[in-house]
Amino acid sequence: MKIRILGPLHAETDGVPVVPSAAKTRQILALLALHPGRPVPVATLKEELWGPLPPCSAHSTLQTYILRLRRSLAAALGGPYGSEGTTEAGGATTGTTEAGGTSNRTTEARGTSNRTTETQGTSTETRRTTARATGPARARDLLATGHDGYLLRISEENVDAFAFQRAAQAGHTAFADGDSARAARLLREALALWKGPALVDVRAGAALRIHAARLEESRLLATERRLDAELRLGLHGELLAELVELTRLHPANERLHAQAMVAFYRAGRQSEALQLYRGLRRRLVEELGLEPAPQLQRLHQAMLSVDPRLDTPAHGGRPTPTFDLYAA
């Protein structure tokens, strides 16, 4: 079973989509997917669905949702959930013939044809029965009942959120090792797994909101580190449009503003770099009563004094994030 939560919820098993339409069933599937192979306690599921004060009927209602989810899985795995999986035995009919050459051969041929048809029919029915029997069994095995909870018996490799985390971590490690090209490639591959905001079409309770926020923070950090790597590779011109959009979406993010300032400066657009700083400082002062971070203030001063260290990307040396170029 493969599940995507980095964007719209999508799940499939044996290539067949399994995405429940009911809101609470989708919540259960998403929360179980974020704990692959590990039981999620009933109490956690109840709080996710109904908050800290679940109704008296919560336990039985939760069991109903689990049953519906298993039925969806069983249908995708080959048979309706709850089918008996029994077959009616059909005996082969033995035909008798009267003596007679041609008549006997004709009758025997017809008998052979009938037996072949019966055999094919029995084989088809056996396959259908097997599907009915294995579908529910596989669904119960896939969505299992654990100690005081439920779990999806899948590996982390089958959930896109965990694939993203592994690829992003490899990218962060490559950046720390000074391999900007590899870091940029790995982080781009990790970010390509995102098809929209995490759990964008799932109604989220307390637990899912925390998971979604953590994933979005990891996504932003991976984006920032990719931009750092690509700025070190001298790709400031190619990054300008993206950075303008990112600073618009994150108007108080000082790290993104530092990257945008450096990109504009290296592209020969010093005035726009300084304008970005003034706009950020105004927002921070007016809305939060704060001055920009010391690193950003020193970056601003370096641009005003046309510090030659800003002119060219740093291909070698210590792999410093753009925001920390002028750290104390």
GROMACS .gro file of C-alpha atoms in nm:
model
  328
    1MET     CA    1   0.000   0.000   0.000
    2LYS     CA    2   0.130   0.345  -0.092
    3ILE     CA    3   0.002   0.665   0.066
    4ARG     CA    4   0.061   1.032  -0.023
    5ILE     CA    5  -0.014   1.306   0.228
    6LEU     CA    6   0.213   1.583   0.089
    7GLY     CA    7  -0.078   1.745  -0.089
    8PRO     CA    8  -0.418   1.585  -0.148
    9LEU     CA    9  -0.462   1.255   0.034
   10HIS     CA   10  -0.408   0.958  -0.198
   11ALA     CA   11  -0.377   0.589  -0.119
   12GLU     CA   12  -0.359   0.283  -0.339
   13THR     CA   13  -0.307  -0.086  -0.296
   14ASP     CA   14  -0.217  -0.322  -0.578
   15GLY     CA   15  -0.250  -0.017  -0.805
   16VAL     CA   16  -0.615   0.038  -0.708
   17PRO     CA   17  -0.703   0.374  -0.545
   18VAL     CA   18  -0.831   0.350  -0.188
   19VAL     CA   19  -0.935   0.697  -0.078
   20PRO     CA   20  -1.239   0.716   0.151
   21SER     CA   21  -1.476   1.006   0.095
   22ALA     CA   22  -1.603   1.043   0.453
   23ALA     CA   23  -1.412   1.311   0.642
   24LYS     CA   24  -1.347   1.117   0.962
   25THR     CA   25  -1.242   0.802   0.779
   26ARG     CA   26  -0.989   1.013   0.586
   27GLN     CA   27  -0.860   1.149   0.916
   28ILE     CA   28  -0.806   0.796   1.047
   29LEU     CA   29  -0.623   0.687   0.733
   30ALA     CA   30  -0.397   0.994   0.740
   31LEU     CA   31  -0.311   0.956   1.108
   32LEU     CA   32  -0.236   0.585   1.071
   33ALA     CA   33  -0.017   0.660   0.768
   34LEU     CA   34   0.192   0.896   0.979
   35HIS     CA   35   0.268   0.603   1.214
   36PRO     CA   36   0.345   0.322   0.967
   37GLY     CA   37   0.383  -0.015   1.135
   38ARG     CA   38   0.311   0.136   1.478
   39PRO     CA   39  -0.018   0.122   1.672
   40VAL     CA   40  -0.209   0.444   1.716
   41PRO     CA   41  -0.397   0.427   2.048
   42VAL     CA   42  -0.775   0.443   2.045
   43ALA     CA   43  -0.758   0.744   2.278
   44THR     CA   44  -0.543   0.933   2.023
   45LEU     CA   45  -0.782   0.849   1.740
   46LYS     CA   46  -1.081   0.963   1.946
   47GLU     CA   47  -0.917   1.293   2.032
   48GLU     CA   48  -0.824   1.349   1.668
   49LEU     CA   49  -1.183   1.289   1.555
   50TRP     CA   50  -1.380   1.455   1.836
   51GLY     CA   51  -1.141   1.662   2.043
   52PRO     CA   52  -1.069   1.627   2.417
   53LEU     CA   53  -1.433   1.546   2.504
   54PRO     CA   54  -1.548   1.267   2.270
   55PRO     CA   55  -1.913   1.154   2.285
   56CYS     CA   56  -2.020   0.841   2.474
   57SER     CA   57  -2.068   0.662   2.143
   58ALA     CA   58  -1.715   0.741   2.025
   59HIS     CA   59  -1.575   0.392   2.074
   60SER     CA   60  -1.845   0.211   1.874
   61THR     CA   61  -1.845   0.484   1.610
   62LEU     CA   62  -1.468   0.453   1.571
   63GLN     CA   63  -1.508   0.078   1.518
   64THR     CA   64  -1.761   0.154   1.245
   65TYR     CA   65  -1.514   0.385   1.070
   66ILE     CA   66  -1.243   0.117   1.091
   67LEU     CA   67  -1.485  -0.136   0.941
   68ARG     CA   68  -1.564   0.099   0.652
   69LEU     CA   69  -1.195   0.153   0.586
   70ARG     CA   70  -1.132  -0.222   0.588
   71ARG     CA   71  -1.416  -0.271   0.342
   72SER     CA   72  -1.255  -0.021   0.106
   73LEU     CA   73  -0.922  -0.199   0.138
   74ALA     CA   74  -1.084  -0.540   0.083
   75ALA     CA   75  -1.255  -0.419  -0.233
   76ALA     CA   76  -0.923  -0.298  -0.370
   77LEU     CA   77  -0.753  -0.622  -0.267
   78GLY     CA   78  -0.993  -0.847  -0.449
   79GLY     CA   79  -1.315  -0.910  -0.267
   80PRO     CA   80  -1.595  -0.765  -0.051
   81TYR     CA   81  -1.522  -0.741   0.319
   82GLY     CA   82  -1.725  -0.987   0.523
   83SER     CA   83  -1.784  -1.240   0.240
   84GLU     CA   84  -1.803  -1.600   0.358
   85GLY     CA   85  -1.554  -1.728   0.105
   86THR     CA   86  -1.737  -2.058   0.052
   87THR     CA   87  -1.809  -2.233  -0.276
   88GLU     CA   88  -2.065  -2.472  -0.401
   89ALA     CA   89  -1.904  -2.790  -0.516
   90GLY     CA   90  -2.003  -2.889  -0.865
   91GLY     CA   91  -1.957  -3.251  -0.962
   92ALA     CA   92  -1.859  -3.355  -1.309
   93THR     CA   93  -2.138  -3.517  -1.509
   94THR     CA   94  -2.055  -3.850  -1.666
   95GLY     CA   95  -2.242  -3.912  -1.987
   96THR     CA   96  -2.342  -4.261  -2.108
   97THR     CA   97  -2.384  -4.350  -2.472
   98GLU     CA   98  -2.552  -4.615  -2.670
   99ALA     CA   99  -2.345  -4.835  -2.895
  100GLY     CA  100  -2.281  -4.686  -3.232
  101GLY     CA  101  -1.961  -4.565  -3.398
  102THR     CA  102  -2.028  -4.213  -3.517
  103SER     CA  103  -2.292  -4.149  -3.255
  104ASN     CA  104  -2.059  -4.264  -2.980
  105ARG     CA  105  -1.774  -4.044  -3.100
  106THR     CA  106  -2.006  -3.744  -3.127
  107THR     CA  107  -2.143  -3.804  -2.780
  108GLU     CA  108  -1.792  -3.850  -2.637
  109ALA     CA  109  -1.679  -3.528  -2.802
  110ARG     CA  110  -1.973  -3.343  -2.655
  111GLY     CA  111  -1.899  -3.498  -2.315
  112THR     CA  112  -1.540  -3.385  -2.337
  113SER     CA  113  -1.654  -3.035  -2.431
  114ASN     CA  114  -1.895  -3.031  -2.139
  115ARG     CA  115  -1.629  -3.146  -1.897
  116THR     CA  116  -1.389  -2.880  -2.030
  117THR     CA  117  -1.654  -2.614  -1.984
  118GLU     CA  118  -1.727  -2.738  -1.633
  119THR     CA  119  -1.355  -2.737  -1.551
  120GLN     CA  120  -1.316  -2.382  -1.681
  121GLY     CA  121  -1.621  -2.272  -1.485
  122THR     CA  122  -1.488  -2.435  -1.169
  123SER     CA  123  -1.148  -2.270  -1.223
  124THR     CA  124  -1.308  -1.928  -1.269
  125GLU     CA  125  -1.523  -1.975  -0.961
  126THR     CA  126  -1.216  -2.086  -0.764
  127ARG     CA  127  -1.030  -1.770  -0.861
  128ARG     CA  128  -1.328  -1.558  -0.761
  129THR     CA  129  -1.359  -1.742  -0.432
  130THR     CA  130  -0.989  -1.697  -0.363
  131ALA     CA  131  -1.021  -1.325  -0.429
  132ARG     CA  132  -1.319  -1.304  -0.194
  133ALA     CA  133  -1.135  -1.500   0.072
  134THR     CA  134  -0.803  -1.317   0.046
  135GLY     CA  135  -0.943  -0.964   0.006
  136PRO     CA  136  -1.096  -0.942   0.356
  137ALA     CA  137  -0.808  -1.137   0.511
  138ARG     CA  138  -0.549  -0.908   0.354
  139ALA     CA  139  -0.751  -0.603   0.459
  140ARG     CA  140  -0.755  -0.724   0.822
  141ASP     CA  141  -0.383  -0.790   0.804
  142LEU     CA  142  -0.311  -0.451   0.647
  143LEU     CA  143  -0.531  -0.253   0.885
  144ALA     CA  144  -0.465  -0.453   1.199
  145THR     CA  145  -0.595  -0.430   1.552
  146GLY     CA  146  -0.307  -0.377   1.793
  147HIS     CA  147  -0.283  -0.339   2.167
  148ASP     CA  148  -0.547  -0.076   2.248
  149GLY     CA  149  -0.526   0.070   1.899
  150TYR     CA  150  -0.498   0.019   1.525
  151LEU     CA  151  -0.206   0.015   1.286
  152LEU     CA  152  -0.129   0.007   0.916
  153ARG     CA  153   0.119  -0.269   0.840
  154ILE     CA  154   0.320  -0.073   0.587
  155SER     CA  155   0.679   0.050   0.583
  156GLU     CA  156   0.792   0.412   0.593
  157GLU     CA  157   0.913   0.375   0.233
  158ASN     CA  158   0.549   0.360   0.122
  159VAL     CA  159   0.454   0.698   0.269
  160ASP     CA  160   0.572   1.007   0.081
  161ALA     CA  161   0.628   1.212   0.398
  162PHE     CA  162   0.901   0.973   0.513
  163ALA     CA  163   1.054   0.955   0.165
  164PHE     CA  164   1.074   1.336   0.171
  165GLN     CA  165   1.241   1.339   0.512
  166ARG     CA  166   1.507   1.089   0.405
  167ALA     CA  167   1.588   1.275   0.083
  168ALA     CA  168   1.590   1.612   0.258
  169GLN     CA  169   1.825   1.486   0.528
  170ALA     CA  170   2.063   1.356   0.263
  171GLY     CA  171   2.054   1.701   0.102
  172HIS     CA  172   2.128   1.878   0.431
  173THR     CA  173   2.422   1.643   0.488
  174ALA     CA  174   2.559   1.709   0.140
  175PHE     CA  175   2.539   2.085   0.201
  176ALA     CA  176   2.723   2.050   0.532
  177ASP     CA  177   2.991   1.849   0.351
  178GLY     CA  178   3.039   2.133   0.102
  179ASP     CA  179   2.889   1.951  -0.197
  180SER     CA  180   2.650   2.221  -0.317
  181ALA     CA  181   2.564   2.053  -0.647
  182ARG     CA  182   2.462   1.727  -0.480
  183ALA     CA  183   2.278   1.913  -0.205
  184ALA     CA  184   2.076   2.112  -0.458
  185ARG     CA  185   1.987   1.798  -0.655
  186LEU     CA  186   1.882   1.595  -0.352
  187LEU     CA  187   1.677   1.876  -0.205
  188ARG     CA  188   1.503   1.941  -0.536
  189GLU     CA  189   1.414   1.570  -0.555
  190ALA     CA  190   1.280   1.581  -0.201
  191LEU     CA  191   1.071   1.892  -0.264
  192ALA     CA  192   0.932   1.744  -0.587
  193LEU     CA  193   0.739   1.494  -0.372
  194TRP     CA  194   0.513   1.776  -0.255
  195LYS     CA  195   0.192   1.821  -0.455
  196GLY     CA  196   0.046   2.092  -0.234
  197PRO     CA  197   0.023   2.177   0.138
  198ALA     CA  198   0.042   1.874   0.366
  199LEU     CA  199  -0.299   1.710   0.421
  200VAL     CA  200  -0.459   1.991   0.225
  201ASP     CA  201  -0.791   1.810   0.177
  202VAL     CA  202  -0.811   1.635   0.515
  203ARG     CA  203  -1.001   1.787   0.805
  204ALA     CA  204  -0.739   1.796   1.078
  205GLY     CA  205  -0.775   1.756   1.451
  206ALA     CA  206  -0.507   1.829   1.710
  207ALA     CA  207  -0.269   1.548   1.613
  208LEU     CA  208  -0.287   1.602   1.237
  209ARG     CA  209  -0.242   1.979   1.277
  210ILE     CA  210   0.085   1.919   1.465
  211HIS     CA  211   0.209   1.674   1.201
  212ALA     CA  212   0.114   1.908   0.916
  213ALA     CA  213   0.290   2.203   1.081
  214ARG     CA  214   0.609   2.001   1.131
  215LEU     CA  215   0.606   1.882   0.772
  216GLU     CA  216   0.555   2.237   0.641
  217GLU     CA  217   0.844   2.362   0.855
  218SER     CA  218   1.065   2.084   0.717
  219ARG     CA  219   0.957   2.179   0.366
  220LEU     CA  220   1.049   2.545   0.422
  221LEU     CA  221   1.387   2.451   0.570
  222ALA     CA  222   1.462   2.224   0.274
  223THR     CA  223   1.366   2.507   0.038
  224GLU     CA  224   1.595   2.752   0.215
  225ARG     CA  225   1.887   2.510   0.213
  226ARG     CA  226   1.836   2.435  -0.158
  227LEU     CA  227   1.843   2.808  -0.229
  228ASP     CA  228   2.163   2.839  -0.025
  229ALA     CA  229   2.322   2.561  -0.231
  230GLU     CA  230   2.213   2.713  -0.562
  231LEU     CA  231   2.332   3.059  -0.462
  232ARG     CA  232   2.672   2.904  -0.388
  233LEU     CA  233   2.660   2.758  -0.741
  234GLY     CA  234   2.611   3.107  -0.889
  235LEU     CA  235   2.247   3.058  -0.992
  236HIS     CA  236   2.126   3.389  -0.846
  237GLY     CA  237   1.971   3.505  -1.175
  238GLU     CA  238   1.761   3.190  -1.209
  239LEU     CA  239   1.638   3.221  -0.851
  240LEU     CA  240   1.515   3.580  -0.854
  241ALA     CA  241   1.154   3.513  -0.954
  242GLU     CA  242   1.118   3.231  -0.702
  243LEU     CA  243   1.267   3.439  -0.424
  244VAL     CA  244   1.036   3.732  -0.495
  245GLU     CA  245   0.738   3.499  -0.462
  246LEU     CA  246   0.873   3.335  -0.147
  247THR     CA  247   0.932   3.667   0.028
  248ARG     CA  248   0.578   3.768  -0.064
  249LEU     CA  249   0.441   3.446   0.088
  250HIS     CA  250   0.665   3.478   0.397
  251PRO     CA  251   0.688   3.853   0.457
  252ALA     CA  252   0.862   3.820   0.796
  253ASN     CA  253   1.107   3.541   0.709
  254GLU     CA  254   1.451   3.694   0.750
  255ARG     CA  255   1.639   3.399   0.599
  256LEU     CA  256   1.447   3.418   0.272
  257HIS     CA  257   1.493   3.795   0.262
  258ALA     CA  258   1.869   3.755   0.308
  259GLN     CA  259   1.877   3.512   0.014
  260ALA     CA  260   1.669   3.745  -0.202
  261MET     CA  261   1.890   4.042  -0.112
  262VAL     CA  262   2.206   3.853  -0.210
  263ALA     CA  263   2.049   3.731  -0.535
  264PHE     CA  264   1.944   4.085  -0.634
  265TYR     CA  265   2.283   4.228  -0.535
  266ARG     CA  266   2.477   3.973  -0.740
  267ALA     CA  267   2.244   4.031  -1.035
  268GLY     CA  268   2.348   4.401  -1.034
  269ARG     CA  269   2.021   4.520  -0.878
  270GLN     CA  270   2.152   4.671  -0.556
  271SER     CA  271   1.866   4.918  -0.513
  272GLU     CA  272   1.610   4.635  -0.511
  273ALA     CA  273   1.818   4.444  -0.258
  274LEU     CA  274   1.820   4.747  -0.028
  275GLN     CA  275   1.448   4.805  -0.084
  276LEU     CA  276   1.378   4.449   0.030
  277TYR     CA  277   1.565   4.517   0.353
  278ARG     CA  278   1.379   4.842   0.419
  279GLY     CA  279   1.042   4.675   0.361
  280LEU     CA  280   1.125   4.388   0.596
  281ARG     CA  281   1.255   4.623   0.866
  282ARG     CA  282   0.941   4.836   0.847
  283ARG     CA  283   0.716   4.533   0.891
  284LEU     CA  284   0.918   4.396   1.182
  285VAL     CA  285   0.922   4.729   1.364
  286GLU     CA  286   0.556   4.815   1.304
  287GLU     CA  287   0.408   4.471   1.365
  288LEU     CA  288   0.643   4.317   1.623
  289GLY     CA  289   0.844   4.608   1.761
  290LEU     CA  290   1.166   4.431   1.657
  291GLU     CA  291   1.472   4.527   1.457
  292PRO     CA  292   1.607   4.278   1.199
  293ALA     CA  293   1.851   4.016   1.324
  294PRO     CA  294   2.216   4.129   1.361
  295GLN     CA  295   2.319   3.904   1.070
  296LEU     CA  296   2.074   4.080   0.842
  297GLN     CA  297   2.178   4.426   0.962
  298ARG     CA  298   2.543   4.345   0.887
  299LEU     CA  299   2.446   4.208   0.543
  300HIS     CA  300   2.268   4.537   0.477
  301GLN     CA  301   2.576   4.735   0.580
  302ALA     CA  302   2.798   4.517   0.359
  303MET     CA  303   2.580   4.605   0.061
  304LEU     CA  304   2.591   4.975   0.144
  305SER     CA  305   2.971   4.960   0.163
  306VAL     CA  306   2.996   4.742  -0.151
  307ASP     CA  307   3.184   4.468   0.030
  308PRO     CA  308   3.374   4.266  -0.236
  309ARG     CA  309   3.295   3.943  -0.053
  310LEU     CA  310   2.940   3.976  -0.183
  311ASP     CA  311   3.036   3.995  -0.548
  312THR     CA  312   3.091   3.629  -0.628
  313PRO     CA  313   2.943   3.304  -0.502
  314ALA     CA  314   3.154   3.105  -0.259
  315HIS     CA  315   3.238   2.778  -0.433
  316GLY     CA  316   3.477   2.662  -0.166
  317GLY     CA  317   3.534   2.716   0.201
  318ARG     CA  318   3.295   2.658   0.485
  319PRO     CA  319   2.939   2.593   0.361
  320THR     CA  320   2.768   2.886   0.533
  321PRO     CA  321   2.396   2.953   0.488
  322THR     CA  322   2.330   3.288   0.319
  323PHE     CA  323   2.167   3.430   0.631
  324ASP     CA  324   2.488   3.368   0.828
  325LEU     CA  325   2.733   3.521   0.578
  326TYR     CA  326   2.792   3.804   0.826
  327ALA     CA  327   2.732   3.621   1.150
  328ALA     CA  328   2.946   3.742   1.440
   0.00000   0.00000   0.00000
